[in-house]
Structure formats: C-alpha cells, structure tokens
GROMACS .gro file of C-alpha atoms in nm:
model
  150
    1MET     CA    1  -0.497   0.480   1.822
    2THR     CA    2  -0.174   0.603   1.892
    3PHE     CA    3   0.155   0.423   1.934
    4LEU     CA    4   0.400   0.347   2.232
    5VAL     CA    5   0.621   0.620   2.331
    6GLY     CA    6   0.985   0.578   2.377
    7VAL     CA    7   1.146   0.238   2.280
    8LEU     CA    8   1.470   0.194   2.482
    9LEU     CA    9   1.771   0.168   2.278
   10VAL     CA   10   2.128   0.066   2.439
   11LEU     CA   11   2.366   0.232   2.234
   12ALA     CA   12   2.784   0.206   2.287
   13GLY     CA   13   2.834   0.548   2.063
   14CYS     CA   14   2.759   0.667   1.716
   15SER     CA   15   2.921   0.783   1.391
   16ASP     CA   16   3.229   1.027   1.393
   17GLY     CA   17   3.103   1.396   1.421
   18ALA     CA   18   2.828   1.561   1.600
   19GLY     CA   19   2.552   1.314   1.635
   20PRO     CA   20   2.276   1.243   1.853
   21THR     CA   21   2.466   1.286   2.218
   22THR     CA   22   2.603   1.663   2.094
   23ALA     CA   23   2.256   1.791   1.985
   24VAL     CA   24   2.039   1.988   2.179
   25PRO     CA   25   1.686   2.074   2.159
   26GLY     CA   26   1.574   2.195   1.868
   27ASP     CA   27   1.845   2.006   1.645
   28CYS     CA   28   1.740   1.743   1.361
   29LEU     CA   29   1.900   1.426   1.249
   30VAL     CA   30   1.951   1.207   1.037
   31GLU     CA   31   2.020   0.826   1.027
   32ALA     CA   32   2.358   0.749   0.866
   33SER     CA   33   2.366   0.323   0.899
   34GLY     CA   34   2.084   0.314   1.148
   35ALA     CA   35   1.944   0.466   1.456
   36ASP     CA   36   2.291   0.420   1.666
   37ASP     CA   37   2.466   0.607   1.369
   38MET     CA   38   2.295   0.976   1.334
   39ASN     CA   39   2.404   1.273   1.237
   40VAL     CA   40   2.312   1.647   1.298
   41VAL     CA   41   2.151   1.825   1.015
   42GLU     CA   42   1.960   2.134   0.960
   43CYS     CA   43   1.620   2.126   1.014
   44ALA     CA   44   1.499   2.248   0.664
   45ASP     CA   45   1.722   1.958   0.486
   46ALA     CA   46   1.464   1.693   0.348
   47GLU     CA   47   1.682   1.433   0.470
   48ALA     CA   48   1.623   1.530   0.823
   49LYS     CA   49   1.434   1.247   0.987
   50TRP     CA   50   1.446   1.312   1.351
   51SER     CA   51   1.397   1.636   1.614
   52VAL     CA   52   1.548   1.633   1.921
   53LEU     CA   53   1.320   1.740   2.200
   54ALA     CA   54   1.533   1.656   2.494
   55VAL     CA   55   1.898   1.559   2.615
   56ALA     CA   56   1.951   1.460   2.942
   57ASP     CA   57   2.201   1.303   3.178
   58THR     CA   58   2.046   1.010   3.259
   59THR     CA   59   2.057   0.654   3.115
   60ASP     CA   60   1.663   0.541   3.203
   61ASP     CA   61   1.313   0.653   3.030
   62THR     CA   62   1.231   0.975   3.180
   63VAL     CA   63   1.409   1.187   2.912
   64CYS     CA   64   1.077   1.188   2.761
   65ALA     CA   65   0.865   1.184   3.041
   66ASP     CA   66   0.742   1.600   2.983
   67GLN     CA   67   0.762   1.536   2.564
   68PRO     CA   68   0.435   1.494   2.463
   69ASP     CA   69   0.589   1.459   2.134
   70GLY     CA   70   0.849   1.231   2.201
   71ASP     CA   71   0.804   0.925   1.975
   72ILE     CA   72   1.160   0.704   2.069
   73TYR     CA   73   1.448   0.768   2.308
   74LEU     CA   74   1.792   0.650   2.249
   75THR     CA   75   2.008   0.585   2.563
   76PHE     CA   76   2.362   0.626   2.560
   77GLU     CA   77   2.529   0.379   2.806
   78ASP     CA   78   2.897   0.464   2.787
   79GLU     CA   79   2.815   0.831   2.807
   80GLY     CA   80   2.563   0.826   3.043
   81THR     CA   81   2.291   1.019   2.835
   82SER     CA   82   1.936   0.987   2.697
   83VAL     CA   83   1.796   1.193   2.387
   84CYS     CA   84   1.429   1.231   2.325
   85LEU     CA   85   1.330   1.222   1.952
   86ARG     CA   86   1.021   1.283   1.756
   87LEU     CA   87   1.004   1.125   1.388
   88LEU     CA   88   1.015   1.368   1.098
   89GLY     CA   89   0.883   1.138   0.842
   90ALA     CA   90   0.796   1.221   0.515
   91VAL     CA   91   0.490   1.053   0.301
   92GLY     CA   92   0.609   0.730   0.168
   93ASP     CA   93   0.875   0.690   0.460
   94CYS     CA   94   0.873   0.350   0.618
   95ALA     CA   95   0.920   0.279   1.010
   96TRP     CA   96   0.923  -0.075   1.205
   97THR     CA   97   0.640  -0.193   1.395
   98ASP     CA   98   0.729  -0.075   1.674
   99PHE     CA   99   0.820   0.276   1.544
  100SER     CA  100   1.168   0.277   1.683
  101GLY     CA  101   1.335   0.391   1.367
  102LEU     CA  102   1.312   0.412   0.996
  103ALA     CA  103   1.263   0.061   0.797
  104ASP     CA  104   1.349   0.000   0.420
  105CYS     CA  105   1.049  -0.017   0.246
  106GLU     CA  106   1.180  -0.252  -0.008
  107GLU     CA  107   1.274  -0.449   0.253
  108ASP     CA  108   1.136  -0.462   0.566
  109SER     CA  109   0.766  -0.487   0.694
  110GLY     CA  110   0.613  -0.241   0.917
  111TYR     CA  111   0.414   0.091   0.856
  112GLN     CA  112   0.435   0.353   0.594
  113LEU     CA  113   0.350   0.691   0.655
  114ALA     CA  114   0.025   0.744   0.409
  115ALA     CA  115  -0.054   1.105   0.475
  116ILE     CA  116   0.042   1.368   0.718
  117LEU     CA  117  -0.242   1.621   0.806
  118GLU     CA  118  -0.114   1.973   0.889
  119ASP     CA  119  -0.284   2.224   1.082
  120THR     CA  120  -0.487   1.962   1.277
  121ASP     CA  121  -0.519   1.725   1.561
  122ASP     CA  122  -0.825   1.577   1.409
  123GLU     CA  123  -0.732   1.180   1.280
  124SER     CA  124  -1.056   1.162   1.110
  125GLY     CA  125  -0.923   1.298   0.780
  126CYS     CA  126  -0.687   0.964   0.761
  127PRO     CA  127  -0.722   0.723   0.532
  128ALA     CA  128  -0.939   0.394   0.584
  129GLU     CA  129  -0.682   0.163   0.600
  130THR     CA  130  -0.499   0.375   0.845
  131GLU     CA  131  -0.372   0.169   1.156
  132GLN     CA  132  -0.169   0.395   1.356
  133VAL     CA  133  -0.199   0.757   1.427
  134ARG     CA  134   0.026   0.964   1.621
  135VAL     CA  135  -0.095   1.361   1.689
  136TYR     CA  136   0.154   1.604   1.757
  137SER     CA  137   0.107   1.939   1.888
  138ASP     CA  138   0.200   2.202   1.632
  139PRO     CA  139  -0.047   2.027   1.537
  140SER     CA  140  -0.013   1.797   1.294
  141VAL     CA  141  -0.175   1.399   1.279
  142TYR     CA  142   0.072   1.151   1.102
  143CYS     CA  143  -0.100   0.837   0.966
  144TRP     CA  144   0.030   0.513   0.919
  145ILE     CA  145  -0.066   0.204   0.729
  146ARG     CA  146   0.060  -0.135   0.740
  147TRP     CA  147   0.346  -0.230   0.510
  148PRO     CA  148   0.356  -0.425   0.268
  149ALA     CA  149   0.009  -0.379   0.251
  150SER     CA  150  -0.197  -0.707   0.371
   0.00000   0.00000   0.00000
C-alpha cells in the first residue's frame, strides 16, 4: 500500500522570510499556517515536518520525478519554481486523505501516523489497522491509520 506521490498545489507565495522557494535540498520546513505558508527550520527541530528533496525552475510535476521519497510538490506560479518535499511526520500527526499536507487531528479527518518503523523497508510491522504505508529509502516505514477511527 502506498499513496500518491505528487499533489499539485498552486500557490501565489509564502510567508515573509525564508520559505520553500528559498530553501535548498536538505533544508527542513515547518508549516506556519498551512502548506502555502512554510518557514525553513533546523532539521533537528521537533517542529520540522517537511524535508526539501529538490527545487526546480519549473511549474510542472517533474520536480519529484527523480525523488523516490517525494510525497508532495509545491508549485509557486509567481516565481516559476517547484519544490519536492518529503513528510517528516511524528507518531500522532494527522494528514489529509490525499497526503497533501498535515491536518488538524482535532477537527479534520484523514490519516494519523500510527507508527514509524526505522532501519527497515518491511511494512509487516505496521499495526493491523494500517490503511496507508509509505516506505522511504533511508530506510523507514510510515504506517497510517484512518482518522478518526471508524
């Protein structure tokens, strides 16, 4: 079970300061008020939720083409730039059903990160109620359950 890699978000811009369009591969991001408002933070910061995999001067989906760990791409039409991102979720985080961003676990429905299996690409250790699995190359496995539970 895997989820779709690459969800197009057409954005006009982002918050003041360093954001996705000024980020470089290896930078980490935190959502300020949503996917269109992100700031660069230290990757060791517990608030870091996205890792920048690639930045390209294009507004199509090719920014993630060579990125097997790419979860979503953001397109900034005004700047002609796209950014490929990997989710750096923590157990308990919630995401939209299309995995285009993090959701509010108290108000939104989607998926909740039930487990992160590190140093493996074997998804058999995921909880039985897992509905979505994302296997990364580092290696690690993210196990997602439906939220709220049905």
